[in-house]
XYZ file of C-alpha atoms in Angstrom:
706
model
C -53.667 -4.026 -12.838
C -50.483 -6.046 -13.413
C -48.311 -4.881 -16.302
C -47.673 -7.821 -18.652
C -45.972 -5.867 -21.414
C -42.558 -7.132 -20.386
C -43.562 -10.799 -20.669
C -42.614 -12.192 -24.110
C -45.418 -13.728 -26.084
C -45.458 -17.509 -26.263
C -43.983 -19.021 -29.410
C -44.142 -22.566 -30.680
C -41.252 -24.616 -29.275
C -38.976 -25.955 -32.030
C -38.800 -29.682 -32.322
C -36.264 -31.135 -29.868
C -36.338 -28.167 -27.468
C -36.600 -29.410 -23.890
C -39.827 -28.425 -22.204
C -40.877 -27.801 -18.627
C -41.899 -30.702 -16.469
C -43.869 -29.883 -13.332
C -46.246 -31.203 -10.784
C -48.727 -28.450 -11.495
C -49.024 -25.364 -13.658
C -50.946 -22.503 -12.249
C -52.994 -20.406 -14.649
C -50.782 -17.813 -16.304
C -47.505 -19.677 -15.744
C -47.303 -21.923 -18.809
C -47.083 -19.123 -21.390
C -44.292 -17.216 -19.634
C -42.392 -20.434 -19.065
C -42.668 -21.465 -22.702
C -41.567 -18.024 -23.791
C -38.535 -18.177 -21.524
C -37.532 -21.585 -22.809
C -37.953 -20.461 -26.408
C -35.970 -17.284 -25.923
C -33.104 -18.535 -23.749
C -30.896 -21.604 -23.823
C -30.276 -21.791 -20.047
C -32.039 -24.079 -17.644
C -35.367 -22.876 -16.245
C -36.876 -23.412 -12.802
C -40.309 -22.158 -11.683
C -41.137 -21.710 -7.997
C -44.360 -21.122 -6.111
C -44.965 -18.579 -3.343
C -43.032 -20.613 -0.714
C -40.016 -21.298 -2.948
C -40.997 -24.853 -3.922
C -39.925 -25.918 -7.432
C -43.074 -26.443 -9.487
C -41.538 -26.912 -12.934
C -38.088 -27.595 -14.410
C -36.503 -28.463 -17.734
C -33.745 -30.940 -18.562
C -31.033 -28.264 -18.717
C -31.789 -27.042 -15.188
C -31.914 -30.585 -13.849
C -28.582 -31.303 -15.548
C -27.005 -28.265 -13.927
C -28.182 -29.555 -10.536
C -27.100 -33.134 -11.463
C -30.463 -34.667 -10.595
C -33.394 -35.925 -12.613
C -36.238 -33.600 -13.534
C -38.707 -35.366 -11.246
C -36.204 -35.239 -8.368
C -36.204 -31.439 -8.554
C -39.970 -30.999 -8.442
C -41.253 -30.195 -4.950
C -37.860 -29.360 -3.402
C -36.945 -25.996 -1.875
C -33.576 -24.370 -1.339
C -33.903 -25.190 2.358
C -33.418 -28.873 1.468
C -30.494 -30.136 3.647
C -29.298 -32.430 0.837
C -28.115 -29.315 -1.015
C -24.962 -27.803 0.537
C -24.792 -24.231 -0.720
C -21.834 -21.841 -0.332
C -21.110 -18.186 -1.112
C -18.367 -16.888 -3.392
C -16.088 -16.377 -0.378
C -16.537 -20.000 0.739
C -18.916 -19.374 3.646
C -22.124 -21.425 3.926
C -25.202 -19.988 2.201
C -28.436 -20.443 4.162
C -31.564 -21.416 2.284
C -33.319 -18.109 2.958
C -30.304 -16.289 1.428
C -30.693 -18.048 -1.936
C -31.582 -15.514 -4.679
C -34.945 -17.241 -5.275
C -35.938 -16.765 -1.643
C -34.694 -13.164 -1.678
C -36.853 -12.346 -4.714
C -39.846 -13.875 -2.941
C -39.041 -11.745 0.091
C -38.687 -8.309 -1.512
C -39.838 -8.710 -5.137
C -36.615 -7.258 -6.578
C -34.856 -9.268 -9.308
C -31.421 -10.811 -8.811
C -29.061 -11.026 -11.782
C -25.812 -12.905 -12.170
C -25.668 -14.340 -8.632
C -23.098 -17.113 -8.195
C -24.010 -19.962 -5.830
C -21.644 -22.806 -5.011
C -23.019 -26.356 -4.760
C -20.797 -28.686 -2.716
C -20.788 -32.268 -3.990
C -18.717 -35.369 -3.362
C -16.369 -34.683 -6.286
C -15.837 -31.011 -5.450
C -17.453 -27.594 -5.601
C -19.536 -26.566 -8.614
C -20.660 -23.012 -9.403
C -24.132 -22.112 -10.657
C -25.242 -18.735 -11.971
C -28.807 -17.631 -11.178
C -30.892 -14.896 -12.821
C -34.166 -14.658 -10.868
C -37.274 -12.532 -11.516
C -40.877 -12.373 -10.330
C -43.010 -13.377 -13.342
C -45.917 -11.103 -14.182
C -49.318 -12.753 -14.499
C -52.796 -12.935 -13.115
C -52.442 -16.204 -11.260
C -50.587 -17.162 -8.065
C -47.061 -15.878 -7.345
C -44.493 -17.470 -9.642
C -40.730 -16.888 -9.509
C -38.698 -17.853 -12.557
C -35.009 -18.661 -12.383
C -32.514 -19.170 -15.190
C -29.711 -21.441 -13.994
C -26.462 -22.353 -15.719
C -23.391 -24.343 -14.713
C -20.400 -21.919 -14.874
C -17.918 -24.106 -12.997
C -15.540 -24.355 -15.936
C -15.539 -20.587 -16.451
C -14.797 -19.881 -12.797
C -12.062 -22.492 -12.592
C -10.469 -21.350 -15.841
C -10.325 -17.797 -14.499
C -12.634 -16.019 -16.925
C -11.884 -12.729 -15.263
C -14.166 -10.606 -17.415
C -17.262 -12.643 -16.580
C -16.462 -12.733 -12.888
C -15.701 -8.994 -12.778
C -19.010 -8.278 -14.483
C -20.881 -10.243 -11.844
C -18.899 -8.648 -9.027
C -19.402 -5.150 -10.387
C -23.160 -5.589 -10.633
C -23.291 -6.900 -7.067
C -20.850 -4.309 -5.823
C -22.874 -1.405 -7.132
C -26.336 -2.620 -6.125
C -27.591 0.598 -4.482
C -30.148 -1.098 -2.269
C -27.567 -3.022 -0.283
C -23.871 -2.298 -0.762
C -23.389 1.446 -1.379
C -20.914 2.891 1.109
C -20.682 6.526 -0.016
C -23.093 8.995 -1.595
C -21.210 11.700 -3.475
C -22.511 15.046 -4.751
C -21.996 16.474 -8.235
C -18.936 18.320 -6.889
C -17.308 15.193 -5.454
C -18.223 15.801 -1.787
C -19.362 12.877 0.383
C -22.908 13.600 1.571
C -23.662 10.207 3.070
C -21.717 7.159 4.253
C -22.570 3.779 5.690
C -21.026 2.307 8.810
C -19.012 -0.140 6.672
C -16.760 2.692 5.486
C -15.057 2.629 8.887
C -13.827 -0.901 8.146
C -12.453 0.108 4.736
C -11.163 3.612 5.489
C -10.405 3.272 9.183
C -12.373 6.481 9.837
C -15.711 7.132 11.551
C -18.618 8.219 9.400
C -18.529 11.793 10.753
C -14.949 12.215 9.517
C -15.845 10.984 6.023
C -18.999 13.028 5.404
C -18.029 16.409 4.006
C -14.686 15.253 2.602
C -13.929 15.173 -1.084
C -13.976 11.590 -2.328
C -10.652 12.300 -4.039
C -9.069 13.140 -0.664
C -9.788 9.623 0.591
C -7.314 8.000 -1.809
C -3.541 8.195 -2.058
C -2.165 11.367 -3.723
C -0.716 9.239 -6.529
C -4.215 7.936 -7.436
C -6.146 11.207 -7.085
C -5.746 12.464 -10.683
C -7.041 9.179 -12.108
C -10.046 9.076 -9.748
C -10.959 12.706 -10.443
C -10.634 12.257 -14.211
C -12.725 9.075 -14.137
C -15.474 10.624 -12.036
C -15.589 13.816 -14.146
C -15.745 11.873 -17.415
C -18.168 9.160 -16.311
C -21.445 9.313 -18.294
C -24.773 8.319 -16.837
C -25.549 4.626 -17.226
C -21.928 3.439 -17.073
C -20.045 1.919 -14.165
C -16.377 2.664 -13.461
C -14.341 0.157 -11.466
C -10.684 0.825 -10.630
C -8.090 -0.220 -8.085
C -6.705 2.539 -5.856
C -4.862 2.972 -2.582
C -6.735 4.544 0.322
C -5.035 6.206 3.275
C -6.405 4.941 6.560
C -6.129 6.886 9.767
C -2.566 6.500 10.976
C -1.050 6.700 7.481
C -1.510 3.037 6.452
C -2.148 2.591 2.726
C -4.289 -0.317 1.555
C -5.286 -1.427 -1.941
C -9.005 -1.013 -2.490
C -11.418 -1.607 -5.375
C -13.401 1.553 -6.045
C -16.628 1.400 -8.036
C -18.780 4.372 -8.967
C -21.799 5.311 -11.049
C -24.163 8.272 -11.363
C -27.625 7.600 -9.954
C -29.522 9.991 -12.227
C -29.272 11.479 -15.686
C -28.670 14.977 -14.229
C -25.427 13.731 -12.618
C -26.452 15.243 -9.287
C -25.360 12.299 -7.134
C -23.066 9.302 -7.515
C -22.756 6.075 -5.594
C -19.193 5.095 -4.737
C -18.312 1.696 -3.305
C -15.004 0.819 -1.662
C -14.037 -2.827 -1.141
C -10.763 -3.780 0.556
C -8.573 -5.891 -1.770
C -5.207 -5.354 -0.105
C -4.628 -9.012 0.729
C -5.507 -10.093 -2.826
C -3.159 -7.496 -4.345
C -0.326 -8.546 -2.055
C -0.912 -12.198 -2.909
C -0.971 -11.365 -6.619
C 2.248 -9.362 -6.303
C 3.893 -12.258 -4.497
C 2.786 -14.709 -7.185
C 3.999 -12.374 -9.936
C 7.321 -12.045 -8.151
C 7.720 -15.830 -8.009
C 6.762 -16.202 -11.679
C 9.139 -13.431 -12.696
C 11.968 -14.968 -10.719
C 11.400 -18.357 -12.319
C 11.327 -16.809 -15.794
C 14.542 -14.900 -15.121
C 16.290 -17.977 -13.781
C 15.220 -20.016 -16.789
C 16.395 -17.319 -19.199
C 19.778 -17.038 -17.524
C 20.049 -20.857 -17.531
C 22.034 -20.911 -14.308
C 19.629 -23.324 -12.607
C 17.357 -26.115 -13.762
C 13.761 -24.937 -13.972
C 11.086 -27.605 -14.166
C 7.310 -27.825 -14.389
C 5.469 -30.865 -13.051
C 1.938 -32.204 -12.986
C 0.203 -32.419 -9.616
C 1.651 -35.921 -9.029
C 5.210 -34.729 -9.679
C 5.558 -35.917 -13.296
C 7.872 -33.711 -15.368
C 6.015 -31.755 -18.076
C 8.852 -29.389 -19.034
C 12.455 -28.845 -17.973
C 15.128 -26.334 -18.983
C 18.344 -27.275 -20.765
C 20.422 -27.114 -17.565
C 19.031 -30.530 -16.582
C 21.835 -32.270 -18.466
C 24.474 -30.637 -16.251
C 22.605 -30.404 -12.941
C 20.598 -33.663 -12.944
C 22.608 -35.808 -15.355
C 19.659 -36.336 -17.720
C 18.706 -34.806 -21.055
C 15.477 -32.753 -20.843
C 13.692 -35.067 -23.296
C 14.466 -38.068 -21.040
C 12.832 -36.418 -18.004
C 9.508 -35.315 -19.531
C 6.840 -37.856 -18.589
C 8.833 -39.336 -15.676
C 7.871 -38.771 -12.015
C 10.305 -36.701 -9.956
C 10.542 -39.516 -7.383
C 12.066 -41.872 -9.956
C 15.358 -39.984 -9.642
C 15.392 -39.438 -5.853
C 17.549 -41.593 -3.589
C 15.376 -43.871 -1.467
C 16.718 -42.450 1.795
C 15.727 -38.906 0.741
C 12.239 -39.655 -0.581
C 10.570 -38.678 2.723
C 12.022 -35.150 2.609
C 10.975 -34.740 -1.033
C 7.438 -35.970 -0.205
C 7.187 -33.428 2.634
C 8.325 -30.597 0.338
C 5.834 -31.736 -2.324
C 3.012 -31.672 0.238
C 3.996 -28.172 1.410
C 3.963 -26.890 -2.187
C 0.558 -28.501 -2.724
C -0.701 -26.535 0.290
C 0.418 -23.252 -1.268
C 3.767 -22.837 0.523
C 7.270 -22.644 -0.946
C 9.555 -25.435 0.244
C 13.327 -25.925 -0.051
C 14.749 -29.457 0.092
C 18.192 -31.045 -0.378
C 18.357 -34.594 -1.706
C 20.373 -36.972 -3.843
C 19.373 -37.568 -7.430
C 20.540 -40.412 -9.676
C 21.944 -39.414 -13.065
C 21.848 -41.370 -16.295
C 25.291 -42.794 -15.470
C 23.940 -44.322 -12.237
C 25.909 -41.987 -9.965
C 24.132 -39.902 -7.308
C 24.697 -36.177 -6.922
C 23.523 -33.782 -4.186
C 21.099 -31.055 -5.339
C 18.801 -28.514 -3.754
C 15.317 -27.724 -5.113
C 12.861 -24.956 -4.356
C 9.313 -26.250 -4.894
C 6.225 -24.050 -5.263
C 2.692 -24.882 -6.333
C 0.130 -23.199 -8.563
C -3.308 -23.807 -7.064
C -6.708 -23.742 -8.727
C -8.453 -20.604 -7.338
C -11.820 -22.311 -7.394
C -11.013 -25.612 -5.695
C -7.696 -24.895 -3.998
C -6.222 -28.032 -5.540
C -2.687 -28.280 -6.887
C -2.651 -27.724 -10.653
C 1.053 -27.442 -11.373
C 4.277 -27.936 -9.405
C 7.317 -25.780 -10.156
C 10.900 -26.579 -9.217
C 14.187 -24.681 -9.345
C 17.132 -27.040 -8.851
C 20.865 -26.455 -8.594
C 23.851 -28.568 -7.499
C 24.472 -28.300 -3.771
C 28.214 -27.797 -4.273
C 27.488 -24.607 -6.279
C 25.188 -23.502 -3.479
C 27.902 -24.113 -0.904
C 30.308 -21.921 -2.877
C 27.708 -19.134 -3.118
C 27.033 -19.366 0.613
C 30.746 -19.092 1.261
C 30.936 -15.952 -0.909
C 27.977 -14.436 0.922
C 29.589 -15.238 4.257
C 32.857 -13.606 3.174
C 30.961 -10.531 1.965
C 29.176 -10.346 5.310
C 32.468 -10.569 7.196
C 33.898 -7.776 5.044
C 30.855 -5.599 5.711
C 31.140 -6.199 9.451
C 34.826 -5.213 9.401
C 34.005 -2.016 7.480
C 31.316 -1.119 10.032
C 33.565 -1.798 12.998
C 36.452 0.218 11.561
C 34.281 3.172 10.487
C 35.053 6.384 12.426
C 31.393 7.365 12.105
C 28.752 5.885 14.369
C 26.474 3.450 12.506
C 23.219 1.911 13.794
C 21.471 -0.839 11.806
C 17.842 -1.219 12.899
C 15.210 -3.851 12.133
C 11.758 -2.628 10.968
C 10.390 -3.021 14.509
C 13.111 -0.771 15.964
C 15.255 -3.527 17.474
C 19.020 -3.439 17.112
C 20.730 -5.472 14.412
C 24.222 -3.970 14.439
C 25.869 -1.125 16.359
C 29.524 -0.333 15.698
C 32.043 0.693 18.351
C 32.088 4.333 17.219
C 28.345 4.648 17.895
C 28.697 3.004 21.309
C 31.440 5.457 22.275
C 29.461 8.437 20.997
C 26.286 7.420 22.852
C 28.130 6.360 25.991
C 26.474 2.919 25.985
C 27.759 -0.594 26.582
C 26.893 -3.203 23.967
C 25.282 -5.495 26.513
C 23.043 -2.693 27.790
C 21.282 -2.513 24.391
C 20.288 -6.182 24.284
C 16.870 -5.695 25.891
C 16.132 -2.132 24.762
C 14.675 -0.740 21.569
C 16.140 2.180 19.651
C 13.236 4.449 20.520
C 13.859 3.819 24.240
C 17.112 5.808 23.993
C 15.647 8.808 22.136
C 14.950 11.779 24.403
C 14.270 15.477 24.091
C 11.551 17.664 22.524
C 12.370 16.493 18.967
C 11.868 12.788 19.752
C 8.542 12.519 17.901
C 9.981 14.262 14.819
C 12.857 11.757 14.733
C 10.529 8.746 15.051
C 8.223 10.114 12.337
C 11.186 10.672 10.008
C 12.584 7.169 10.554
C 9.138 5.660 10.027
C 8.695 7.476 6.697
C 12.078 6.193 5.496
C 11.356 2.618 6.612
C 8.009 2.559 4.778
C 9.428 4.055 1.569
C 7.625 7.416 1.749
C 10.958 9.237 1.606
C 14.462 8.223 0.550
C 16.378 9.641 3.523
C 15.958 11.768 6.628
C 18.395 14.238 8.216
C 17.856 15.859 11.535
C 18.965 16.424 15.123
C 18.325 13.950 17.912
C 19.050 13.459 21.578
C 20.109 10.103 23.075
C 20.187 9.052 26.703
C 23.784 8.250 27.633
C 24.831 5.494 29.993
C 25.644 8.060 32.716
C 22.188 9.677 32.538
C 23.187 12.708 30.491
C 21.834 13.604 27.026
C 24.039 13.316 23.931
C 23.135 15.704 21.071
C 23.775 14.112 17.673
C 22.891 14.582 14.011
C 21.144 11.641 12.315
C 21.233 10.631 8.665
C 18.894 7.678 8.020
C 18.475 5.677 4.819
C 16.698 2.438 3.958
C 17.923 -0.856 2.545
C 15.386 -2.455 0.216
C 12.586 0.158 0.378
C 10.980 -0.114 -3.066
C 7.387 1.075 -2.309
C 5.793 -2.197 -3.445
C 2.191 -2.608 -1.871
C 2.308 -5.041 0.981
C 6.151 -5.445 1.305
C 7.734 -5.419 4.752
C 9.293 -2.154 5.944
C 12.943 -1.794 5.079
C 15.994 -2.172 7.312
C 17.278 1.218 8.454
C 20.915 2.308 8.396
C 21.413 5.323 10.686
C 24.630 7.365 10.747
C 25.168 9.429 13.922
C 27.521 12.380 14.256
C 28.136 14.520 17.324
C 26.782 18.054 17.254
C 29.778 20.365 17.641
C 29.865 23.845 19.204
C 31.480 26.337 16.791
C 31.780 30.090 16.638
C 28.651 31.741 15.310
C 29.021 33.336 11.882
C 27.555 36.821 11.983
C 28.053 37.020 15.747
C 27.856 40.806 15.507
C 24.072 40.582 15.334
C 23.766 40.310 19.103
C 22.819 36.625 19.178
C 21.508 35.323 22.520
C 22.748 31.964 23.800
C 19.246 30.696 24.523
C 15.661 31.891 24.154
C 13.172 31.097 26.888
C 10.385 33.277 25.512
C 9.684 31.563 22.180
C 11.071 28.083 22.914
C 13.108 28.155 19.689
C 16.495 26.467 19.277
C 19.508 28.267 20.751
C 21.616 30.135 18.231
C 24.781 28.112 18.716
C 22.866 24.920 17.898
C 21.479 26.463 14.683
C 24.982 27.553 13.664
C 26.369 24.102 14.464
C 23.758 22.489 12.254
C 24.535 24.927 9.475
C 28.215 23.954 9.568
C 27.409 20.221 9.759
C 25.040 20.540 6.787
C 27.729 22.337 4.754
C 30.245 19.588 5.541
C 27.766 16.964 4.377
C 27.190 18.915 1.178
C 30.858 18.368 0.267
C 29.912 14.703 -0.173
C 26.411 15.065 -1.648
C 26.838 18.204 -3.782
C 23.453 19.475 -2.528
C 23.047 23.130 -1.525
C 22.399 24.425 1.991
C 20.124 27.437 2.399
C 19.619 30.069 5.097
C 16.731 32.494 5.577
C 17.239 35.696 7.621
C 14.002 37.151 9.059
C 13.773 40.662 10.551
C 10.462 41.924 12.008
C 9.218 45.305 10.734
C 7.872 47.754 13.329
C 8.603 45.700 16.466
C 10.842 48.402 17.997
C 8.170 51.089 17.550
C 5.531 48.781 19.024
C 7.622 48.166 22.146
C 8.351 51.874 22.499
C 4.637 52.777 22.359
C 2.964 49.848 24.160
C 5.680 48.296 26.279
C 7.696 45.037 26.307
C 4.626 42.849 26.932
C 3.195 43.778 23.530
C 6.515 42.927 21.884
C 6.718 39.571 23.673
C 3.190 38.702 22.517
C 4.146 39.374 18.900
C 7.381 37.334 19.189
C 5.496 34.311 20.566
C 2.858 34.514 17.803
C 5.498 34.896 15.059
C 7.473 31.920 16.433
C 4.369 29.758 16.437
C 3.550 30.672 12.836
C 7.115 30.050 11.674
C 7.213 26.598 13.272
C 4.067 25.653 11.364
C 5.527 26.898 8.070
C 9.039 25.406 7.949
C 9.869 21.945 6.633
C 10.427 18.892 8.828
C 14.153 18.761 9.670
C 14.800 22.506 9.219
C 16.289 24.427 12.166
C 14.780 27.718 13.372
C 16.476 29.966 15.956
C 15.936 33.449 17.373
C 19.150 35.396 16.764
C 18.316 38.898 18.056
C 15.614 41.046 19.594
C 13.680 41.112 16.315
C 15.503 38.578 14.061
C 15.320 34.847 13.307
C 17.604 32.445 11.402
C 16.301 29.412 9.451
C 18.715 26.677 8.246
C 17.526 24.384 5.416
C 19.515 21.363 4.234
C 19.301 19.684 0.801
C 17.660 22.559 -1.115
C 18.150 24.304 -4.438
C 17.838 27.983 -5.424
C 14.167 27.798 -6.399
C 13.181 25.827 -3.304
C 14.848 28.212 -0.821
C 13.126 31.125 -2.586
C 9.775 29.413 -2.062
C 10.592 28.868 1.613
C 11.400 32.580 1.986
C 8.118 33.537 0.290
C 6.110 31.268 2.627
C 7.883 32.709 5.662
C 7.151 36.274 4.538
C 3.470 35.454 3.976
C 2.991 33.855 7.396
C 4.509 36.812 9.323
C 1.637 39.283 9.195
C 0.607 39.680 12.838
C -1.851 42.187 14.345
C -0.068 44.655 16.648
C -1.553 44.514 20.194
C -3.102 47.761 21.419
C -3.626 49.185 17.912
C -6.685 49.299 15.706
C -5.093 48.528 12.367
C -1.394 48.094 13.091
C 0.432 45.048 11.734
C 3.871 43.556 12.320
C 5.405 42.193 9.108
C 8.826 40.836 8.116
C 11.702 41.636 5.798
C 13.062 38.281 4.611
C 16.332 37.484 2.835
C 17.607 34.107 1.624
C 20.781 32.576 0.195
C 21.860 29.071 -0.802
C 24.977 27.298 -2.046
C 26.869 23.988 -1.685
C 30.254 23.631 -0.007
C 33.168 22.200 -1.994
C 35.746 19.880 -0.507
C 38.430 22.598 -0.584
C 36.386 25.148 1.416
C 36.161 25.704 5.165
C 32.573 25.061 6.232
C 32.391 27.701 9.038
C 33.655 30.373 6.633
C 31.059 29.363 4.036
C 28.397 29.532 6.743
C 29.387 33.093 7.610
C 29.138 34.066 3.942
C 25.653 32.547 3.636
C 24.330 34.320 6.734
C 25.862 37.617 5.631
C 24.320 37.313 2.141
C 20.863 36.530 3.555
C 21.167 39.415 6.058
C 22.089 41.815 3.234
C 19.112 40.640 1.168
C 16.770 41.243 4.146
C 18.250 44.730 4.664
C 17.545 45.546 1.012
C 13.898 44.607 1.532
C 13.714 46.750 4.677
C 15.112 49.798 2.874
C 12.326 49.442 0.305
C 9.671 49.564 3.021
C 9.713 45.974 4.366
C 6.964 43.335 4.180
C 8.700 41.364 1.416
C 11.435 38.870 0.586
C 14.502 38.797 -1.639
C 16.843 35.973 -2.656
C 20.512 36.929 -2.706
C 22.321 36.759 -6.052
C 25.650 37.137 -4.278
C 28.563 35.471 -6.098
C 30.436 33.291 -3.655
C 34.206 33.092 -4.207
């Protein structure tokens, strides 16, 4: 038996209330229709089982801009109605919410449908339900014209509609999340948003899918979300490959026990970037107007001035009050009107255009100016609503250009005369500037670099580390990168250098282009090894670690750089406990196995850019640049924890490590190699103290350096 308890009882219609007009009323349809009209002020349409309109009121007909009797008998398949979606794509008749309700019986609320007409696009909101009754199938639809709200940007109303559609569990849910935040189910669409296959997403924590900066907010929102509420927030997700994209995340609990949540991710990166660009333009215009160094003007779509800043008197030769209400073209020299028209058209299309032209002042004389024109477009229709202009005299611009040119020449001279090699790279890795010092150091001719990229010259086992470091700097994920690199010289040999890379213009803004890279290159120099009495080998073929002399060279180079930066350089001395006894009992092969395993674990533990070398039969040296006392202590603790290796050939034997650390900067009056020897000696002493106490621990040196 059909439940009619949700159908409001019919009430007398007040005098003047529009009623339903229809070709026929099936039994059971008149009372619900009258109740709907009495209870709601929107237009009402009734449809039969095939989607044909059987009854309509004046409000609904007005929203459709046809007469009541013209609506009766029509379906949403009618070709005279051109329907579109919210994203501008055509909407087929069977996709109309009325036809969808007829198809599956589920109600549709707050659906926006665009109706294309000769004078533009209008937006209609539909709320559609299957009416309960004992007669034939009847679908009721409330329809209202919301064009003005959409065009005026009533964000709250639009977001409400989007949120309801976004979180409709029967169609758009991408992730199913457990009470503990783990993804237990994912749709194929998540690969488009996250750039990951479904198998990689299922089992992950939903918090792990977003950028680290957004994780606390997502976790707090999910933990504090009560049943029955919907949370919508904008976050950054990390796609496979490291790309970060702005995404709208919506979530709600599906049951009162909070055992499962539905989480929806919708890519909004392009919209965020466009909004940031628009905000940047608006902020720049506001700043320029406040500083009053240029004439800022606002115009109607036809170019008529609606507002102009006070600089107009100086720049355009007219008082601001004399310009308001006049078209821009009234002032333009006839010979320049074509260029101004072209710039106006470009701004109307959403671009930013720069144009130079002559403008006639109040005294009749013409003066040369330059204007930057941009347009504010209606988001609903795409039509130009307002034109903005920033105008300045062209002679001022010429002087500024001359100053910029002189500054550029000065910068080029500084680069060319610098004794240090400097490489300036574009975001794509192509060369912008290479000074003579860098060419000499790398053994390359300037012409040989014309058709090669920077990465083509990088060689050696650390090539991937260098490229990763430069990429992180260019994208703003780190401020600078220091590390060793090898370059292919013009004669086929390899040149070992030390790189210091920084970015110009990396501000982390979503969607901005990667920054230009400035890379300083210095030759790696061979110096005497501090602490040479430890029996340091020149190279190590067993573990594949860096040779000792290279580690010492990097220590000295780092100390010399610290004279300029003031940052400390740290060393960690690592001595294996029990390796000698193991070799004596089980032979050299057992010792070699432990050394290889320890080297592998150490490589996984150290920071990117640190240098690790084997400096004796059972000792290792780690060099860390740009650290402080607390940080080098943490590095030593991690190293000690990772060196706990089973001893081959024994049941319970373990090989551990005694670890010592030391850190300090190098002042401009000190000799870097001598400071390096002091650091290594202090770390070695700290490790010896640990070993005397039984080993398997770490200690940071409190040695006072003089």
